[in-house]
XYZ file of C-alpha atoms in Angstrom:
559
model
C 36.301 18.776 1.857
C 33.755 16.415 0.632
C 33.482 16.024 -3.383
C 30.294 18.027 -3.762
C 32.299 20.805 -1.576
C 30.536 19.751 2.167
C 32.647 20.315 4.890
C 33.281 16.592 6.334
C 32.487 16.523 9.951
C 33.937 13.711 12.335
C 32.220 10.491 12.524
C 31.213 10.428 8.948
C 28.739 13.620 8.726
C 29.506 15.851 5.872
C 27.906 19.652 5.754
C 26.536 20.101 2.587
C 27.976 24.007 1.162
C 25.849 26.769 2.233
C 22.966 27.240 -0.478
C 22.384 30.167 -2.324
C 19.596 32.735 -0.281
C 16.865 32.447 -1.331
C 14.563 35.211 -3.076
C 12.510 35.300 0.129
C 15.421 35.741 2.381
C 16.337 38.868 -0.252
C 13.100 40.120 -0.181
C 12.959 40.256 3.316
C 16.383 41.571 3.584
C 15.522 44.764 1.407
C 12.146 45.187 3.633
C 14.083 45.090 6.886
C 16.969 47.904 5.394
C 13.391 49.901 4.595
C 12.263 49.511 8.382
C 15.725 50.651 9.531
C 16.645 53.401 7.627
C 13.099 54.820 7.719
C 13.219 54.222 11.074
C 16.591 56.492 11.597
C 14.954 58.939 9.279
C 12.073 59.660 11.702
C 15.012 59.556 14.604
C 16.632 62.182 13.214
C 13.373 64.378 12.046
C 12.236 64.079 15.673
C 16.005 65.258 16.762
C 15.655 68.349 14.239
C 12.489 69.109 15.491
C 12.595 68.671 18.986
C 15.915 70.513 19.475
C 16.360 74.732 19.528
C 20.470 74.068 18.522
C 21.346 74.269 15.131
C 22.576 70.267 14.192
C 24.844 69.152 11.581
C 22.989 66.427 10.036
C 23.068 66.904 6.435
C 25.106 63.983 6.393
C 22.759 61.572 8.416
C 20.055 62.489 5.520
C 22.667 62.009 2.634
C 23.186 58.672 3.911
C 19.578 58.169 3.885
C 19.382 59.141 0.632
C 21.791 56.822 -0.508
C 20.253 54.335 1.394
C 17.103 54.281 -0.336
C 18.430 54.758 -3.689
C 20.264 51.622 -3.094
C 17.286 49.860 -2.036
C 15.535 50.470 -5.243
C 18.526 49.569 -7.278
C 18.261 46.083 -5.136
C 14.365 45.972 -6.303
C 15.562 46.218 -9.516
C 17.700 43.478 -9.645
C 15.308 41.346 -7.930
C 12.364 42.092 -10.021
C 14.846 41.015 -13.455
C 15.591 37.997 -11.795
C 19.443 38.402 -11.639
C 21.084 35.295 -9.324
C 20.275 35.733 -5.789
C 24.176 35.498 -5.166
C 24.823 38.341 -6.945
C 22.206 40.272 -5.466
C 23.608 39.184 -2.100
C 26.867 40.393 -2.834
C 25.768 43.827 -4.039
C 23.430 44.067 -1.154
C 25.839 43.073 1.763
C 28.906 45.531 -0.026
C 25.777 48.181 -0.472
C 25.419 47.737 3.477
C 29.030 48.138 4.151
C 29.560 51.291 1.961
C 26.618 52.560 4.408
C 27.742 51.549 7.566
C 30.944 53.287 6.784
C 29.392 56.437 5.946
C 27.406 56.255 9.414
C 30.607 55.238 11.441
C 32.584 58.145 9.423
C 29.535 60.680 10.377
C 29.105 59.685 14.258
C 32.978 60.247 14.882
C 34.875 57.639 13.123
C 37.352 55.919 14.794
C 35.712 57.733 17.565
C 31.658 56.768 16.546
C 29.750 53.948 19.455
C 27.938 53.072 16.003
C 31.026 50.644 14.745
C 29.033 47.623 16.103
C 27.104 47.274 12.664
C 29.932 46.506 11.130
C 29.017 42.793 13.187
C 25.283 42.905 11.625
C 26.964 43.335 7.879
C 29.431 40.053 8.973
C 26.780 38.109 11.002
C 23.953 38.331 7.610
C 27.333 37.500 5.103
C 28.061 34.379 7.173
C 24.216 33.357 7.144
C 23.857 34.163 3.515
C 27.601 33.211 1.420
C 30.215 30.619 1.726
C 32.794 32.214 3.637
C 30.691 35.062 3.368
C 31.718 36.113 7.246
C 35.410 35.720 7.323
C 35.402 37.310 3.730
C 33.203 40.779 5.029
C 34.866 40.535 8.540
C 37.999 41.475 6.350
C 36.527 44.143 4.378
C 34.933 45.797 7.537
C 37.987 45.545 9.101
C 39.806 47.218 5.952
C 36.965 49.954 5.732
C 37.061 50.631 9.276
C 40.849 50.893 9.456
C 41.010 52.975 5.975
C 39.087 55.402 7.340
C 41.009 55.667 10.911
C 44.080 56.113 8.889
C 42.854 58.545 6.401
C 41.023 60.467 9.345
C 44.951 60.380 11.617
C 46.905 62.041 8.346
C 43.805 64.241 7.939
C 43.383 62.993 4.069
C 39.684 62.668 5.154
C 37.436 65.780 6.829
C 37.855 65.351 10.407
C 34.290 64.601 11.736
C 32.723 66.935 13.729
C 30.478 66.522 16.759
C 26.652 67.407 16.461
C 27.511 71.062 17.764
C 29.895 71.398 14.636
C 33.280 70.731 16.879
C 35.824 68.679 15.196
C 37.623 65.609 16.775
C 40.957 65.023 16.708
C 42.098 61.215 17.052
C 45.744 60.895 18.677
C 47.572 57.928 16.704
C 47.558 55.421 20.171
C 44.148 56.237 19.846
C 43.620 55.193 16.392
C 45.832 52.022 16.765
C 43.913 50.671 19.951
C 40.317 50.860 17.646
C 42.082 49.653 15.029
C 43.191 46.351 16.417
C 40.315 46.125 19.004
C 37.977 46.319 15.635
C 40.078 43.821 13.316
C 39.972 41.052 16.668
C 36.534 41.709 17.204
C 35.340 41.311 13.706
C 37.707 38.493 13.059
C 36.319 36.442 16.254
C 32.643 37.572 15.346
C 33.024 36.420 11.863
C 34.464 32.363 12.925
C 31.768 32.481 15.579
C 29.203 33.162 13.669
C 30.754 31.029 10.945
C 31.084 28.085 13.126
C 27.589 28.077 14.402
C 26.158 28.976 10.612
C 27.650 25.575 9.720
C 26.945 23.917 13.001
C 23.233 25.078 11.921
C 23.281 24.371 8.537
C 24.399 20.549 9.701
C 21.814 20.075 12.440
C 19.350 21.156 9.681
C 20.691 18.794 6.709
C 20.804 15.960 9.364
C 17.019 17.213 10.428
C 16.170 17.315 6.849
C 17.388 13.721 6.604
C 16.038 12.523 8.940
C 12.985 13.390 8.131
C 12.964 12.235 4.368
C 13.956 8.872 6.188
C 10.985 8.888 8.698
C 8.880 10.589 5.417
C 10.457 7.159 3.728
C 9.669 4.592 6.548
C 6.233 5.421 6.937
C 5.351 5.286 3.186
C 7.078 1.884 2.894
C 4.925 1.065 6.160
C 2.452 1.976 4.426
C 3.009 0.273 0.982
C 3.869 -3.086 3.109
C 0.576 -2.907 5.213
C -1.362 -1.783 1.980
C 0.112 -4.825 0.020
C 0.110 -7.675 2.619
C -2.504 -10.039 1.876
C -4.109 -10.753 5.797
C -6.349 -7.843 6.865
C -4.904 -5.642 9.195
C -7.517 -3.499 11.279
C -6.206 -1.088 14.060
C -9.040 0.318 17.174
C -8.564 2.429 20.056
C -9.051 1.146 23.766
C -12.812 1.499 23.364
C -13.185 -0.496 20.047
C -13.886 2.303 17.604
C -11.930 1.657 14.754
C -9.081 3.747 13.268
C -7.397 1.642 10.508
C -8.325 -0.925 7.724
C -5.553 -1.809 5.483
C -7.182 -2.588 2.031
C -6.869 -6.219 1.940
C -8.835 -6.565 5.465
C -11.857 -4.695 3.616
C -12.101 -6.275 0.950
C -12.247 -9.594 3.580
C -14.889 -7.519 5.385
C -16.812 -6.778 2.296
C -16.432 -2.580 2.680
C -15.923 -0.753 -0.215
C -15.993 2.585 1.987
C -13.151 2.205 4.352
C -12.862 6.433 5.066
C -16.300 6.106 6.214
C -15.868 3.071 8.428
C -13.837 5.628 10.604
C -14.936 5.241 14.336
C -17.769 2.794 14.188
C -17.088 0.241 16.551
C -15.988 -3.227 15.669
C -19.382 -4.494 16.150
C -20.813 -2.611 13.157
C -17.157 -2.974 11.349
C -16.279 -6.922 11.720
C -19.292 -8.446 13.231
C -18.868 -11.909 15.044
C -21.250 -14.699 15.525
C -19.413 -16.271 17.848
C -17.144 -13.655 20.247
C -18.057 -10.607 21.823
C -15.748 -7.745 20.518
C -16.399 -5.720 24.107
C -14.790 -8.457 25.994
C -11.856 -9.188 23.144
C -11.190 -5.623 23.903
C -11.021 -5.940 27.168
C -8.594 -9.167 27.214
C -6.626 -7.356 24.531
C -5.579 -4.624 26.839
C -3.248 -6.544 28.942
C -2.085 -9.351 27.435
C -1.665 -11.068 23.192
C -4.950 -13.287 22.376
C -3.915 -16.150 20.773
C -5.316 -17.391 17.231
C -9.262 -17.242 17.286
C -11.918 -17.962 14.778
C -15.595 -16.671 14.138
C -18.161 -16.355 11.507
C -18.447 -13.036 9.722
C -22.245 -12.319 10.506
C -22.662 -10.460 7.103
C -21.377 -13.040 5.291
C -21.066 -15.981 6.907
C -17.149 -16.385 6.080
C -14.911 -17.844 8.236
C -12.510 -15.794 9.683
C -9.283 -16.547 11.534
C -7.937 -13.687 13.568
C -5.424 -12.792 16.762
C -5.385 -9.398 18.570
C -2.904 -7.936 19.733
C -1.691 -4.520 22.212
C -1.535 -1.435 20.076
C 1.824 0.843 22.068
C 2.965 3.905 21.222
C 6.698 5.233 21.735
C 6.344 4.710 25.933
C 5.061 1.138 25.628
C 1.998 2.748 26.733
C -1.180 0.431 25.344
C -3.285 3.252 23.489
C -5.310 0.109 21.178
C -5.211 -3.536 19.575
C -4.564 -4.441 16.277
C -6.065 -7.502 15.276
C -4.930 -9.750 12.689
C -7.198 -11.672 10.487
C -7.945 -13.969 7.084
C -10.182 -15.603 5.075
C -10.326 -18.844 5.834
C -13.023 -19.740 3.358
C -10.521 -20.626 0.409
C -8.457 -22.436 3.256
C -11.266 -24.453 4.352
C -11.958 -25.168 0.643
C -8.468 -26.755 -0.148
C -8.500 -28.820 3.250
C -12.058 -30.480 2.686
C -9.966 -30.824 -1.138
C -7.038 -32.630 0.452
C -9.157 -34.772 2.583
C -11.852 -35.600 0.208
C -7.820 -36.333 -2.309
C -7.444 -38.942 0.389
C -10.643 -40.139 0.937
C -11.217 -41.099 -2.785
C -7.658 -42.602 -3.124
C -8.661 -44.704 -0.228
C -11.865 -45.475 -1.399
C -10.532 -45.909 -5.198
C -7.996 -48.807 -3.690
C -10.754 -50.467 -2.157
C -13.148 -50.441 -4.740
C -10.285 -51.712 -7.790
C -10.039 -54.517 -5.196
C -13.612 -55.102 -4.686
C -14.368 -54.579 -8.117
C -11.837 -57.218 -9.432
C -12.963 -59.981 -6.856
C -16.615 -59.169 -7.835
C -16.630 -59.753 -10.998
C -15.423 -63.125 -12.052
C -17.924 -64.647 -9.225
C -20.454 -62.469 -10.630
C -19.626 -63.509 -14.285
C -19.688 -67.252 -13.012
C -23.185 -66.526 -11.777
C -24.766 -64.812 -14.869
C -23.209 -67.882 -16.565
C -24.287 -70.680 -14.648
C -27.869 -68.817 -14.944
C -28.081 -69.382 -18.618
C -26.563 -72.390 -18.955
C -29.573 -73.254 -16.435
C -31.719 -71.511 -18.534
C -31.412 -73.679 -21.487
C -31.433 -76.688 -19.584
C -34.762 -78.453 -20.005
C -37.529 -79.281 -17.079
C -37.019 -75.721 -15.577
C -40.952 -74.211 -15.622
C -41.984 -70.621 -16.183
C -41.455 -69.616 -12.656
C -37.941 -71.031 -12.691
C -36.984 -69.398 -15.962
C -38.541 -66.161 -14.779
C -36.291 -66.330 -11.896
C -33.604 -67.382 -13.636
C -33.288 -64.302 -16.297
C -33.849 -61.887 -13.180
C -30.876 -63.302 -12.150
C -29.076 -62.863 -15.671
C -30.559 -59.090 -15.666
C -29.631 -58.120 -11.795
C -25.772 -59.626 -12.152
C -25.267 -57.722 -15.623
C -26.560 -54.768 -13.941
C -24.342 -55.378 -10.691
C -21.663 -55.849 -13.734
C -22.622 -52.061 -15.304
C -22.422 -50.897 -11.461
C -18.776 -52.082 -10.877
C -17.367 -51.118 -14.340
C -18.677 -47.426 -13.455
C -17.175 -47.982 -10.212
C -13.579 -49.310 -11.976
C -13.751 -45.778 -13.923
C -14.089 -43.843 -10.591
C -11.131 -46.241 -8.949
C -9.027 -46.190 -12.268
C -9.702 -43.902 -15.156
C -6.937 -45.502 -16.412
C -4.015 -44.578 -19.548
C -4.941 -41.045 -20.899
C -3.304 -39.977 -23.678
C -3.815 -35.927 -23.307
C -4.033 -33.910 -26.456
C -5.696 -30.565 -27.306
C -9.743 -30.420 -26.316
C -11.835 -27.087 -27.534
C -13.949 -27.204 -24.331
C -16.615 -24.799 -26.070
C -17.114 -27.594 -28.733
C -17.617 -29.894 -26.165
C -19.998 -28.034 -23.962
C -21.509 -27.338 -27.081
C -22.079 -31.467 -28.717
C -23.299 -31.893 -24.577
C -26.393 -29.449 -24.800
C -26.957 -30.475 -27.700
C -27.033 -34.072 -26.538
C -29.058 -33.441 -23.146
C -31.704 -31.605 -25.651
C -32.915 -34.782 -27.036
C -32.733 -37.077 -23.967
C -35.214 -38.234 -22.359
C -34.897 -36.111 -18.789
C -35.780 -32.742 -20.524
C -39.073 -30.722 -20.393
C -40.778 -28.101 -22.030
C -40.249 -26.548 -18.311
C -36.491 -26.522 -18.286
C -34.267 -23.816 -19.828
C -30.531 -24.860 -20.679
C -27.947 -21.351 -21.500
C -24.788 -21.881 -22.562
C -22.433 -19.219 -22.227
C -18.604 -19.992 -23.647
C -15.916 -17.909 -25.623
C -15.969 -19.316 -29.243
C -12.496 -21.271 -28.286
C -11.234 -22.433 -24.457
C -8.435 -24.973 -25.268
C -7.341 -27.370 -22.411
C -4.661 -30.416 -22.905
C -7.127 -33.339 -21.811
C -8.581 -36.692 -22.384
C -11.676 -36.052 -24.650
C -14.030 -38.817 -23.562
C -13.101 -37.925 -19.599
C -14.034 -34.219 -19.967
C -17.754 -35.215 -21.819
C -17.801 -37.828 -19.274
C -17.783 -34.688 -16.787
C -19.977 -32.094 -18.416
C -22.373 -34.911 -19.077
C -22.570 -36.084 -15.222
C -23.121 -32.653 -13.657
C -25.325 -31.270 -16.623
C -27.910 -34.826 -15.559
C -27.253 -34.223 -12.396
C -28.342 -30.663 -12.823
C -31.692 -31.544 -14.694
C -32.984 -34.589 -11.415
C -32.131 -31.404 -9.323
C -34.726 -30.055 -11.266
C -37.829 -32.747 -11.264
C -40.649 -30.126 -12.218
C -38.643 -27.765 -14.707
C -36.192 -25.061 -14.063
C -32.881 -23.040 -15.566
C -29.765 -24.712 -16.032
C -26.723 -22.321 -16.860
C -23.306 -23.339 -18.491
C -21.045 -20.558 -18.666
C -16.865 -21.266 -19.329
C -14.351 -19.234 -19.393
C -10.088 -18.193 -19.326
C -8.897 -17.562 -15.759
C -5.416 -16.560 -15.843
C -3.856 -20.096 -16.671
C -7.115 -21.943 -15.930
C -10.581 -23.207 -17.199
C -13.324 -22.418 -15.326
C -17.008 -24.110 -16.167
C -19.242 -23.294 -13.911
C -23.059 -25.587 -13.931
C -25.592 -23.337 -12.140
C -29.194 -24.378 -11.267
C -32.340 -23.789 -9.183
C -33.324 -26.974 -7.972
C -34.025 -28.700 -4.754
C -30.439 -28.157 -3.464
C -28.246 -30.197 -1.310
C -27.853 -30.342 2.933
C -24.437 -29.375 4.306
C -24.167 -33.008 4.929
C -24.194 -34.194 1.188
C -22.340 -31.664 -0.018
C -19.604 -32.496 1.733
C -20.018 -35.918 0.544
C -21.397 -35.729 -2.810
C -18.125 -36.958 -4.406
C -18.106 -40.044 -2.633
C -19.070 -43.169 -4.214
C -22.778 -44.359 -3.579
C -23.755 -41.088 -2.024
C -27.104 -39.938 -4.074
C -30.480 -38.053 -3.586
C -31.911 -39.783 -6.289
C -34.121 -42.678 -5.388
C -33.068 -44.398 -8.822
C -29.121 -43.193 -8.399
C -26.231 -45.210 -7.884
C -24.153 -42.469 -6.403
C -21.158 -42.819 -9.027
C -21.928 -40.007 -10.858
C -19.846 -37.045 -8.757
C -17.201 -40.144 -7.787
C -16.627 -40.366 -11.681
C -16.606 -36.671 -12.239
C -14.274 -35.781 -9.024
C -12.001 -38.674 -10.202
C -11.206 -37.567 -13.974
C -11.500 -34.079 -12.663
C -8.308 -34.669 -10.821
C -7.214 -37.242 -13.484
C -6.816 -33.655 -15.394
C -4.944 -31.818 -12.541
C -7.994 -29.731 -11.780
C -10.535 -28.964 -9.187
C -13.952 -29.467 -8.379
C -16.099 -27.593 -6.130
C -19.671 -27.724 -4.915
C -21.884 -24.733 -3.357
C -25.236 -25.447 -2.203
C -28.299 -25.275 -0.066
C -31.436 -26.739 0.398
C -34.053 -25.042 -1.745
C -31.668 -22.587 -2.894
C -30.291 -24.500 -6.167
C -26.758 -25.559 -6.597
C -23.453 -25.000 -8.206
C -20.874 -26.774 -9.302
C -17.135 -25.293 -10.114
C -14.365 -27.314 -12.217
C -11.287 -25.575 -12.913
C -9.101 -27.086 -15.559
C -5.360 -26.031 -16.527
C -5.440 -24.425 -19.952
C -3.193 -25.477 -22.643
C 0.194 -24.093 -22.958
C 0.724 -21.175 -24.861
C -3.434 -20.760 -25.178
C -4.628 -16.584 -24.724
């Protein structure tokens, strides 16, 4: 026996104990006893009536009598709720103490009614624990009782319908009594043995089922929480899955309704043709693809593969896919990291061998200057010379800040103070008209561990920047705020734009728009940007204004 009192089967399977019947299984227990007895009731009415002999079956409607008495007493019970094993035990003795009296009233030892004595043990073994062996017993006792009692006479002899008694010789009465005690013993561990062998294939159904019930819902959860988009289509593209991530990559809020479209409506590629994918994906595993979402325009990277049931039988595709965009992002990131290192190296060196010729130049220029016998024309030329090598000299120290921001010494910076003392600033300078509108949105604190003069250095590069974009007026928006453990400012304007082209370069040194520009500005900005551990990224379009994205790590410990 198993601690929770299971029956332990070989090979590790216990049987849990046989449950208590339910109040259906009652219910429908006292409805069937209704059907039978009223069924023998209108059996023996049509006997009575339908016969000219005078039949002895007062006790055949005693018994149904009884029965129905009983039935309501079992009502009873049921309607104030007693426990169903009670009620079952009542119920299967109530049956017994019938049986009996129909056995006793069809001839007794002699009656071909003894066989529902089996119906009493086969609905006790269904119903109880040991509820078969234990009413196999009592049948057996009631059944030989009565033989007994009938042999010594201490119970009427039973008569036959014409009123003739029957006398049962004692070899008689032994042969019934031991071919009745065998056969209800043998019913009884029969129907015992395959009650349990039941009740076991059904816990190990039930099981089994709870797993599978368990396996699909963590399926489920796993294809719900995975970050790639998962979309599953039958063989003629219509779709019939989208796990949540894959559309929110698709942009679809309504995924119910998305539902058997086909692929071209659902994911829409520039690029590919979704009728032949589907037909590639049929036989064989496509390997790693990419195409533009048309609605969009995000890069996706996706693979399709067979979609088999339990015979290996191809009944779909699933395809696979991501957002690249973010992807793309941090590799034009990485190379533009090593880009700028590059070109910081070079331009430390250039700048350094530059500048002592260059200060040797400016020099030697007004020493020659002040030397007498040079004429107007030759002074003239001389101070251009003085003005164009200290403005070569302005160039390369900008270009020494890109290369080497050199020794910060971080402490706490209120960036909405900052942004704040930069408007204010780029208010009174000379770039701004009447025609431009500046908006500054910030929380009244956004603390970041930084290098003060490198993060006004910043906002003050891309907020100029912003205002050439804009030449004949226009809005420039600041707004900052807390991103998890970040910093986001965020310049937004609609000017002139920028071509695919420059954006990708715009943080390289010397690249400009600006016919007056020297191209250091983003250089300067992308290198104390990353001087700060951040990032720096530029969106942007020709006629369709631009912005510009630095994220900063917050200070420790700031909400």
């Amino acid at each position: 026996m198993t601690r929770n009192g299971g029956i332990e089967i070989p090979g590790g399977v216990s049987t849990p104990p046989a449950a208590s019947p339910s109040p259906t299984t009652l219910r429908r227990l006292i409805g069937l006893r209704l059907v039978v007895i009223s069924t023998l009731f209108l059996g023996v009415m049509l006997i009575q009536v339908n016969t000219q002999l005078i039949l002895q079956l007062k006790s055949f409607y005693l018994l149904i009598l009884i029965a129905y008495g009983l039935s309501l007493f079992y009502l009873v019970l049921h309607v104030r709720a007693i426990p169903p094993n009670i009620q079952a035990w009542i119920q299967l003795v109530g049956d017994l103490v019938i049986v009996t009296g129909f056995v006793y009233a069809t001839g007794g030892v002699f009656s071909p009614f003894s066989f529902l004595y089996l119906t009493v043990i086969v609905v006790a073994a269904a119903m109880l624990p040991a509820g078969g062996v234990i009413f196999a017993g009592l049948s057996a006792i009631a059944y030989g009782l009565q033989a007994v009692l009938m042999y010594h006479q201490l119970l009427p002899l039973p008569t036959t319908l014409e009123g003739i008694p029957i006398t049962p010789s004692a070899s008689r009465v032994l042969q019934q009594i031991l071919i009745h005690i065998v056969g209800f013993v043998l019913v009884a561990l029969l129907v015992s043995y395959l009650t349990t062998s039941l009740r076991r294939a059904n816990s190990m159904l039930e099981e089994e089922t709870e797993r599978a019930k368990q396996f699909v819902a963590l399926t489920q959860h796993v294809v719900r929480s995975v970050g790639a988009g998962i979309l599953a289509a039958d063989l003629e593209g219509k779709t019939l899955y989208i796990n949540p991530a894959g559309a929110s990559i698709l942009g679809i809020t309504d995924v119910d309704n998305q539902t058997g479209k086909p692929l071209d409506v659902v994911m829409p590629l520039a690029e590919h043709n979704w009728g032949l994918i589907a037909s590639r994906a049929r036989n064989q595993s496509m390997s790693r693809i990419e195409g533009t979402l048309e609605r969009s325009q995000s890069r996706l990277g996706l693979s399709v593969d067979p979609l088999k049931d339990d015979l290996a039988t191809v009944v779909g595709f699933i395809v696979n896919f991501q957002d690249l965009t973010e992807l793309r992002i941090e590799e034009d990131r990485e190379r533009m990291k090593d880009r700028m290192a590059a070109t910081g190296e070079m331009a430390a060196r250039m700048a350094h061998e530059i500048k002592n010729p260059l200060a040797s130049i400016s020099g030697s220029a007004q020493m020659l200057g002040s030397v007498g016998g040079v004429d107007e024309t030759g002074r003239r030329l001389l101070d251009i010379v003085v003005d164009e090598s200290r403005r070569l000299s302005g160039i390369l120290d900008g270009f020494l800040v890109f290369a080497r921001p050199g020794q910060s010494t971080h402490a706490i910076c209120d960036l909405s103070k900052l942004l704040d003392d930069c408007l204010a600033l780029l208010r009174r300078s000379d770039e701004i008209k009447e025609t431009h509108e500046l908006i500054l949105e910030a929380p009244d604190e956004l603390v970041v561990l930084g290098e003060e003069h490198l993060l006004r250095q910043i906002f003050w590069n891309l907020s100029r920047n912003a205002l050439q974009a804009m030449p004949d007026g226009g809005r420039l928006k600041i707004s900052a705020h807390r991103r998890d453990h970040s910093a986001v400012i965020r310049w937004r304007d609609n000017g002139v734009g920028m071509s695919e082209e420059i954006r990708h370069r715009a943080f390289e040194p010397f690249v400009t728009t600006q016919e007056k520009g020297t191209g250091l500005g983003l250089a300067v900005v992308y290198s104390a940007v990353q001087e700060h551990g951040g990032s720096v990224d530029i969106v942007s379009a020709p006629g369709r204004g631009t912005t510009v994205t630095v994220e900063l790590p917050a200070a420790l410990g700031d909400a």
